[in-house]
């Protein structure tokens, strides 16, 4: 087999066979196929697309390019959740204890990563003593005993994706549905998921800017999952404005604690219930999404979800008293209000730009080397559709520096006040096949 022939085949719109896709991904992982040939193929895929069979084959070839996590020692269906990424997205912190409270195993491998705020691990590390440096054995034991544990990323998972994603980034081939869908799904499958729930975001703060694109990506990923034997469902959700009120690590932990008791922001709660219902359903613990949602609401109101969160924190060395005393989380030195300059209704809060404002304070990493300040961030006091009077606070800045003029300017540029506006749709649809 020669790579040049396979590039030509795809360029001309033909489908690649399973063994051809395996040859490409194996060769590329071993550096036997050079970047210039792989970029030509990526561009051919960008224009010619791949059918469902090719997409599933590509996903499994990427999974098989490295280590995979074996969770077979954990009893029950391991359902994992993935979000395509957004601003102030606290859903994982809520969903993990919420679902575990229904005796569904949550075996989470998480990373730190770049972004407006830290990853799930960074957020959890805002809790004094909490750590994810546990052995594989301890991880499995904790999930079997208490249904929940988080471990830091280890092993050489999906090396083909690391190389290919970096290559796509510099060859204008990121934005291709078959390439995005196989990239995301390969990582979830390599991490050991039996079933997968996807939160595909749309809007300014999302990878997919339009609802149509988000739906297409969701269908592509659900189809891959189901074709490779992992039951998969997706929710299409809004990311035109940040989710919830909190953007920042400690602030989001506090927001998660509120939400676990049914006292959180309504949008965050609604999304957690939608995603959580799919997780409960795929874990075979409910016979419909409606039944699953009722079960989740019950553990929010009867205190079981909050108790599960405390147990989880204590199991991994953290101080569970933060749940009742969130003031023990790292606190910023300066609280600065950003007052509205006019009366009206909030018409727009540009998610990605507001996320960048939080990052300027130190809430997230701009580069891999940056350190995160867990205490800082933004609290939105208004969301789209809320009326506001001149002088009323739009946002509270939690900072560890006195001069935040850069952050204030960014906030004013990205919160628009108009005459009238409605809250955006939060959930655009669910995709089950
Ligand atoms: N996120 C991924 O992990 N892969 C892509 O290709 C795009 C977004
Ligand atoms: Ca939030």
Coordinates of C-alpha atoms and ligand atoms in Angstrom, one line a residue:
X1 CA 0.0 0.0 0.0
X2 CA 1.3 3.5 -0.8
X3 CA 0.1 6.6 1.0
X4 CA 0.2 8.6 -2.3
X5 CA -2.5 6.3 -3.8
X6 CA -4.7 6.6 -0.7
X7 CA -4.5 10.4 -0.8
X8 CA -5.5 10.3 -4.5
X9 CA -8.3 7.9 -3.7
X10 CA -9.8 10.2 -1.1
X11 CA -9.1 13.3 -3.2
X12 CA -11.3 11.7 -6.0
X13 CA -14.1 11.1 -3.6
X14 CA -13.8 7.3 -3.1
X15 CA -14.1 5.6 0.2
X16 CA -11.1 4.2 2.1
X17 CA -11.2 0.6 3.2
X18 CA -10.7 -0.5 6.9
X19 CA -7.2 -1.8 6.2
X20 CA -6.3 1.4 4.4
X21 CA -7.4 3.5 7.3
X22 CA -5.4 1.3 9.7
X23 CA -2.3 1.5 7.5
X24 CA -2.5 5.3 7.5
X25 CA -3.0 5.8 11.2
X26 CA -0.4 3.1 12.2
X27 CA 2.1 4.6 9.7
X28 CA 1.6 8.1 10.8
X29 CA 1.9 7.2 14.5
X30 CA 5.2 5.5 13.8
X31 CA 6.5 8.5 11.8
X32 CA 6.6 6.3 8.7
X33 CA 4.1 8.6 7.0
X34 CA 5.4 12.2 6.9
X35 CA 3.4 15.2 7.9
X36 CA 3.1 16.5 4.4
X37 CA 1.3 13.4 3.2
X38 CA -0.9 13.4 6.2
X39 CA -1.9 17.0 5.7
X40 CA -2.8 16.3 2.1
X41 CA -5.0 13.5 3.2
X42 CA -6.6 15.7 5.9
X43 CA -7.4 18.3 3.3
X44 CA -8.9 15.6 1.0
X45 CA -11.1 14.4 3.9
X46 CA -12.0 18.1 4.6
X47 CA -13.4 18.4 1.0
X48 CA -14.6 14.8 0.3
X49 CA -15.9 13.8 3.8
X50 CA -16.1 10.3 5.1
X51 CA -19.0 7.9 5.3
X52 CA -20.2 6.4 8.6
X53 CA -18.2 3.3 8.2
X54 CA -15.0 5.2 7.5
X55 CA -15.6 7.5 10.5
X56 CA -16.0 4.5 12.8
X57 CA -12.9 2.9 11.4
X58 CA -10.9 6.1 11.8
X59 CA -12.0 6.4 15.4
X60 CA -11.0 2.8 16.3
X61 CA -7.6 3.2 14.4
X62 CA -6.9 6.2 16.6
X63 CA -8.0 4.3 19.7
X64 CA -5.6 1.5 18.8
X65 CA -2.6 3.8 18.2
X66 CA -1.9 3.9 21.9
X67 CA -2.8 2.6 25.4
X68 CA -6.4 2.1 26.4
X69 CA -7.8 2.2 30.0
X70 CA -9.3 -1.1 31.1
X71 CA -12.1 -0.4 33.5
X72 CA -13.5 -4.0 33.5
X73 CA -12.7 -4.4 37.2
X74 CA -15.4 -1.8 37.9
X75 CA -18.8 -3.2 38.2
X76 CA -21.7 -1.7 36.1
X77 CA -21.9 0.3 33.0
X78 CA -19.3 3.1 32.9
X79 CA -20.9 6.1 31.4
X80 CA -18.7 9.1 30.6
X81 CA -19.7 12.6 29.7
X82 CA -17.9 14.9 27.3
X83 CA -18.5 18.6 26.6
X84 CA -17.1 20.2 23.5
X85 CA -16.1 23.1 25.7
X86 CA -17.4 26.4 26.9
X87 CA -17.2 29.2 29.4
X88 CA -18.0 28.6 33.1
X89 CA -19.0 25.1 32.4
X90 CA -19.4 23.5 35.8
X91 CA -21.5 20.5 34.7
X92 CA -18.9 17.8 35.4
X93 CA -18.5 18.9 39.0
X94 CA -22.2 18.6 39.5
X95 CA -22.9 15.5 37.4
X96 CA -20.2 13.3 38.9
X97 CA -21.7 13.2 42.5
X98 CA -25.2 13.6 41.2
X99 CA -25.1 10.4 39.1
X100 CA -22.9 8.5 41.6
X101 CA -25.6 9.2 44.2
X102 CA -27.8 6.9 42.1
X103 CA -25.2 4.1 42.4
X104 CA -23.9 4.6 38.9
X105 CA -20.1 4.2 38.6
X106 CA -18.4 7.5 37.8
X107 CA -14.8 6.6 36.9
X108 CA -13.4 9.9 35.7
X109 CA -10.0 10.5 34.1
X110 CA -9.4 14.2 33.8
X111 CA -6.9 16.7 32.7
X112 CA -5.9 20.2 33.3
X113 CA -5.6 21.8 29.9
X114 CA -5.7 25.3 28.6
X115 CA -8.7 27.6 28.7
X116 CA -10.6 30.4 30.3
X117 CA -10.7 28.5 33.6
X118 CA -8.9 25.3 34.7
X119 CA -10.1 21.8 34.0
X120 CA -12.1 19.6 36.4
X121 CA -8.9 18.7 38.3
X122 CA -7.9 22.3 38.8
X123 CA -11.3 23.1 40.1
X124 CA -11.3 20.2 42.5
X125 CA -7.9 21.2 43.8
X126 CA -9.5 24.4 45.1
X127 CA -10.6 22.1 47.9
X128 CA -7.7 21.9 50.5
X129 CA -6.0 18.5 50.4
X130 CA -7.9 17.1 47.4
X131 CA -5.6 15.2 45.1
X132 CA -5.9 13.0 42.0
X133 CA -2.5 11.3 42.3
X134 CA -4.0 7.9 43.3
X135 CA -3.0 4.5 42.1
X136 CA -5.0 2.7 39.5
X137 CA -5.9 0.1 42.1
X138 CA -7.1 2.7 44.6
X139 CA -9.1 4.3 41.8
X140 CA -10.9 1.1 41.0
X141 CA -11.5 0.3 44.7
X142 CA -13.0 3.7 45.3
X143 CA -15.4 3.5 42.4
X144 CA -16.5 0.0 43.4
X145 CA -17.0 1.1 47.0
X146 CA -18.5 4.6 46.7
X147 CA -19.2 4.8 42.9
X148 CA -17.0 7.9 42.3
X149 CA -13.3 8.8 41.8
X150 CA -11.2 11.0 39.7
X151 CA -7.7 10.2 38.5
X152 CA -5.2 12.3 36.6
X153 CA -4.4 11.5 33.0
X154 CA -1.7 8.9 32.6
X155 CA -0.5 6.5 29.9
X156 CA 0.0 7.2 26.2
X157 CA -3.7 7.5 25.1
X158 CA -4.5 8.2 21.4
X159 CA -1.0 9.4 20.3
X160 CA -2.3 9.5 16.7
X161 CA -4.8 12.1 17.7
X162 CA -2.2 14.3 19.4
X163 CA -0.1 14.4 16.2
X164 CA -3.0 14.7 13.9
X165 CA -4.8 17.5 15.9
X166 CA -1.6 19.5 16.0
X167 CA -1.1 19.0 12.3
X168 CA -4.7 20.0 11.5
X169 CA -4.3 23.1 13.6
X170 CA -1.6 24.5 11.3
X171 CA -3.1 23.2 8.0
X172 CA -6.6 24.7 8.2
X173 CA -8.2 21.3 8.6
X174 CA -9.5 21.4 12.1
X175 CA -13.0 22.3 11.0
X176 CA -14.0 19.0 9.4
X177 CA -16.9 16.9 10.9
X178 CA -15.3 13.5 10.4
X179 CA -12.0 14.6 11.8
X180 CA -13.5 16.4 14.9
X181 CA -15.9 13.6 15.6
X182 CA -13.3 10.8 15.4
X183 CA -10.8 12.9 17.5
X184 CA -13.3 13.4 20.4
X185 CA -14.8 9.9 20.3
X186 CA -11.4 8.2 20.2
X187 CA -10.3 9.9 23.4
X188 CA -13.5 8.8 25.3
X189 CA -13.3 5.3 24.1
X190 CA -9.6 5.0 24.9
X191 CA -10.4 6.2 28.4
X192 CA -12.6 3.1 29.0
X193 CA -16.2 4.4 28.5
X194 CA -18.9 1.8 27.9
X195 CA -21.4 4.5 27.1
X196 CA -21.0 8.2 26.3
X197 CA -23.1 11.3 26.8
X198 CA -22.1 14.4 24.8
X199 CA -22.8 18.0 25.4
X200 CA -22.3 19.7 22.1
X201 CA -22.2 23.4 22.6
X202 CA -23.2 26.1 20.1
X203 CA -22.8 29.9 20.1
X204 CA -20.0 32.5 20.5
X205 CA -18.2 30.5 23.3
X206 CA -18.3 27.2 21.4
X207 CA -16.4 25.4 18.8
X208 CA -19.5 25.1 16.6
X209 CA -20.9 28.6 16.1
X210 CA -24.3 27.6 14.6
X211 CA -27.0 25.2 15.8
X212 CA -26.9 23.4 12.4
X213 CA -23.1 22.7 12.7
X214 CA -23.6 21.6 16.3
X215 CA -26.3 19.2 15.3
X216 CA -24.3 17.7 12.5
X217 CA -21.3 17.1 14.8
X218 CA -23.6 15.6 17.4
X219 CA -25.1 13.2 14.9
X220 CA -21.6 12.3 13.6
X221 CA -20.4 11.4 17.1
X222 CA -23.6 9.5 18.2
X223 CA -23.3 7.5 15.0
X224 CA -19.7 6.6 15.6
X225 CA -20.4 5.6 19.2
X226 CA -23.3 3.4 18.3
X227 CA -21.3 1.8 15.4
X228 CA -18.4 0.8 17.6
X229 CA -20.6 -0.6 20.4
X230 CA -20.7 2.4 22.8
X231 CA -24.2 3.6 23.3
X232 CA -24.1 7.3 22.8
X233 CA -26.5 10.3 23.2
X234 CA -26.0 14.0 22.9
X235 CA -27.5 17.3 24.1
X236 CA -27.1 20.4 21.9
X237 CA -26.8 23.3 24.3
X238 CA -26.3 27.0 24.2
X239 CA -23.0 28.6 24.8
X240 CA -23.7 32.1 23.5
X241 CA -23.5 33.4 27.1
X242 CA -21.5 31.7 29.9
X243 CA -23.3 28.9 31.7
X244 CA -24.4 29.7 35.3
X245 CA -23.1 32.7 37.1
X246 CA -19.6 31.6 38.1
X247 CA -16.5 31.7 35.9
X248 CA -13.4 30.7 37.9
X249 CA -12.2 27.7 39.9
X250 CA -13.3 28.2 43.5
X251 CA -16.3 30.1 42.4
X252 CA -17.4 27.2 40.2
X253 CA -16.9 24.7 43.1
X254 CA -19.2 26.9 45.2
X255 CA -21.7 27.0 42.3
X256 CA -21.6 23.2 42.0
X257 CA -22.3 22.8 45.7
X258 CA -25.4 25.1 45.3
X259 CA -26.6 23.2 42.3
X260 CA -26.3 19.8 44.0
X261 CA -28.9 21.1 46.5
X262 CA -31.2 22.5 43.8
X263 CA -30.1 26.1 44.7
X264 CA -27.9 26.7 41.7
X265 CA -28.4 28.9 38.6
X266 CA -31.4 27.6 36.6
X267 CA -29.6 27.1 33.3
X268 CA -26.8 25.1 34.9
X269 CA -29.4 22.9 36.7
X270 CA -31.5 22.4 33.6
X271 CA -28.4 21.3 31.6
X272 CA -27.2 19.0 34.4
X273 CA -30.6 17.3 34.5
X274 CA -30.7 16.8 30.8
X275 CA -27.2 15.4 30.6
X276 CA -27.6 13.4 33.9
X277 CA -30.9 11.9 32.6
X278 CA -29.0 10.5 29.5
X279 CA -26.3 9.1 31.8
X280 CA -28.8 7.4 34.1
X281 CA -30.7 6.0 31.1
X282 CA -27.6 4.7 29.4
X283 CA -26.5 3.1 32.6
X284 CA -29.8 1.1 32.5
X285 CA -31.0 2.6 35.8
X286 CA -34.2 4.1 34.3
X287 CA -36.5 3.1 31.5
X288 CA -37.0 6.6 30.1
X289 CA -35.3 10.0 30.3
X290 CA -38.3 11.4 32.2
X291 CA -38.0 8.7 34.9
X292 CA -34.2 9.4 35.1
X293 CA -34.8 13.1 35.6
X294 CA -37.2 12.5 38.4
X295 CA -34.6 10.2 40.1
X296 CA -31.9 13.0 39.8
X297 CA -34.2 15.6 41.2
X298 CA -34.9 13.4 44.2
X299 CA -31.2 13.0 45.2
X300 CA -30.9 16.8 44.8
X301 CA -33.7 17.4 47.3
X302 CA -33.1 14.6 49.7
X303 CA -29.5 15.5 50.3
X304 CA -28.0 12.3 48.9
X305 CA -26.1 14.2 46.1
X306 CA -24.5 16.5 48.5
X307 CA -23.5 13.7 50.9
X308 CA -22.0 11.9 47.9
X309 CA -19.9 15.0 47.1
X310 CA -18.6 15.1 50.7
X311 CA -17.7 11.4 50.6
X312 CA -15.9 11.9 47.3
X313 CA -13.9 14.8 48.6
X314 CA -12.9 12.9 51.8
X315 CA -12.0 9.8 49.9
X316 CA -9.4 11.8 47.9
X317 CA -7.8 13.6 50.8
X318 CA -9.9 16.8 50.7
X319 CA -11.6 18.7 53.5
X320 CA -15.3 17.9 53.1
X321 CA -16.3 20.7 55.4
X322 CA -16.0 23.1 52.4
X323 CA -19.4 21.8 51.3
X324 CA -21.1 23.4 54.3
X325 CA -18.5 26.2 54.6
X326 CA -17.6 27.3 51.0
X327 CA -15.9 30.4 52.5
X328 CA -13.0 28.0 53.2
X329 CA -12.3 27.8 49.5
X330 CA -9.5 30.2 48.3
X331 CA -10.9 33.7 48.4
X332 CA -9.7 36.7 46.3
X333 CA -8.5 39.9 48.0
X334 CA -10.5 42.4 46.0
X335 CA -14.2 42.3 45.0
X336 CA -14.9 44.9 42.3
X337 CA -18.4 45.7 41.0
X338 CA -19.0 46.6 37.3
X339 CA -22.0 48.9 37.3
X340 CA -24.4 49.2 34.3
X341 CA -24.0 52.5 32.5
X342 CA -27.7 52.6 31.4
X343 CA -31.1 51.2 32.1
X344 CA -32.4 48.4 29.8
X345 CA -32.3 44.7 29.3
X346 CA -29.2 42.6 28.9
X347 CA -29.2 41.6 25.3
X348 CA -25.8 39.9 24.9
X349 CA -23.0 38.5 27.1
X350 CA -20.3 37.3 24.6
X351 CA -19.2 34.0 26.2
X352 CA -15.7 33.6 24.8
X353 CA -14.7 37.2 25.5
X354 CA -16.0 37.1 29.0
X355 CA -14.1 33.9 29.5
X356 CA -11.0 35.7 28.3
X357 CA -11.7 38.4 30.9
X358 CA -11.6 35.7 33.6
X359 CA -8.4 34.4 32.2
X360 CA -6.8 37.8 32.3
X361 CA -7.3 37.7 36.1
X362 CA -5.5 34.3 36.2
X363 CA -8.5 32.0 36.4
X364 CA -7.2 29.9 33.4
X365 CA -4.0 29.0 31.6
X366 CA -3.0 31.0 28.5
X367 CA 0.0 28.6 27.9
X368 CA 0.9 25.2 29.4
X369 CA 3.4 26.9 31.7
X370 CA 1.0 29.5 33.2
X371 CA -0.1 28.9 36.8
X372 CA -3.7 29.2 37.8
X373 CA -5.0 31.4 40.6
X374 CA -7.9 29.3 42.0
X375 CA -9.4 32.2 43.9
X376 CA -10.1 34.6 41.1
X377 CA -12.8 34.9 38.5
X378 CA -16.1 36.6 37.6
X379 CA -19.6 36.3 39.0
X380 CA -22.3 37.4 36.6
X381 CA -25.1 39.2 38.4
X382 CA -27.2 39.5 35.3
X383 CA -27.9 37.1 32.4
X384 CA -29.4 37.7 29.0
X385 CA -33.0 38.7 29.3
X386 CA -32.6 40.3 32.8
X387 CA -33.6 43.9 33.2
X388 CA -31.0 46.3 34.7
X389 CA -31.0 49.8 36.1
X390 CA -28.1 52.2 35.7
X391 CA -25.6 51.7 38.5
X392 CA -26.7 48.1 39.3
X393 CA -23.8 45.6 39.2
X394 CA -23.5 43.5 36.0
X395 CA -20.5 41.5 37.2
X396 CA -18.5 41.1 40.4
X397 CA -14.8 40.7 39.7
X398 CA -12.9 38.5 42.2
X399 CA -9.3 39.6 41.8
X400 CA -5.9 39.3 43.4
X401 CA -4.7 42.6 41.9
X402 CA -5.9 46.1 42.7
X403 CA -6.0 47.5 39.2
X404 CA -8.4 45.6 36.9
X405 CA -9.1 48.2 34.3
X406 CA -8.2 45.8 31.5
X407 CA -10.8 43.4 32.8
X408 CA -13.5 46.0 33.3
X409 CA -12.9 47.3 29.7
X410 CA -13.3 43.8 28.3
X411 CA -16.5 43.3 30.3
X412 CA -18.1 46.6 29.1
X413 CA -17.2 45.7 25.5
X414 CA -18.9 42.3 25.7
X415 CA -22.1 42.9 27.6
X416 CA -24.6 44.7 25.5
X417 CA -27.7 46.4 27.0
X418 CA -30.7 46.9 24.8
X419 CA -34.3 47.8 24.9
X420 CA -35.7 44.3 25.1
X421 CA -34.4 40.7 24.9
X422 CA -35.4 37.2 25.8
X423 CA -33.2 34.6 27.5
X424 CA -31.7 32.3 24.8
X425 CA -32.9 28.8 24.3
X426 CA -30.7 26.6 26.5
X427 CA -31.3 23.2 24.9
X428 CA -31.7 23.0 21.2
X429 CA -32.4 19.4 21.0
X430 CA -31.3 15.9 22.0
X431 CA -29.7 13.4 19.6
X432 CA -30.1 9.7 20.2
X433 CA -29.2 8.2 16.9
Ligands
LIG1 N1 -11.7 18.9 20.1 C1 -11.0 17.7 19.9 O1 -10.6 17.0 20.8 N2 -10.7 17.4 18.6 C2 -11.0 18.2 17.6 O2 -10.7 17.8 16.5 C3 -11.7 19.3 17.8 C4 -12.0 19.7 19.1
LIG2 CA1 -20.6 28.5 35.8

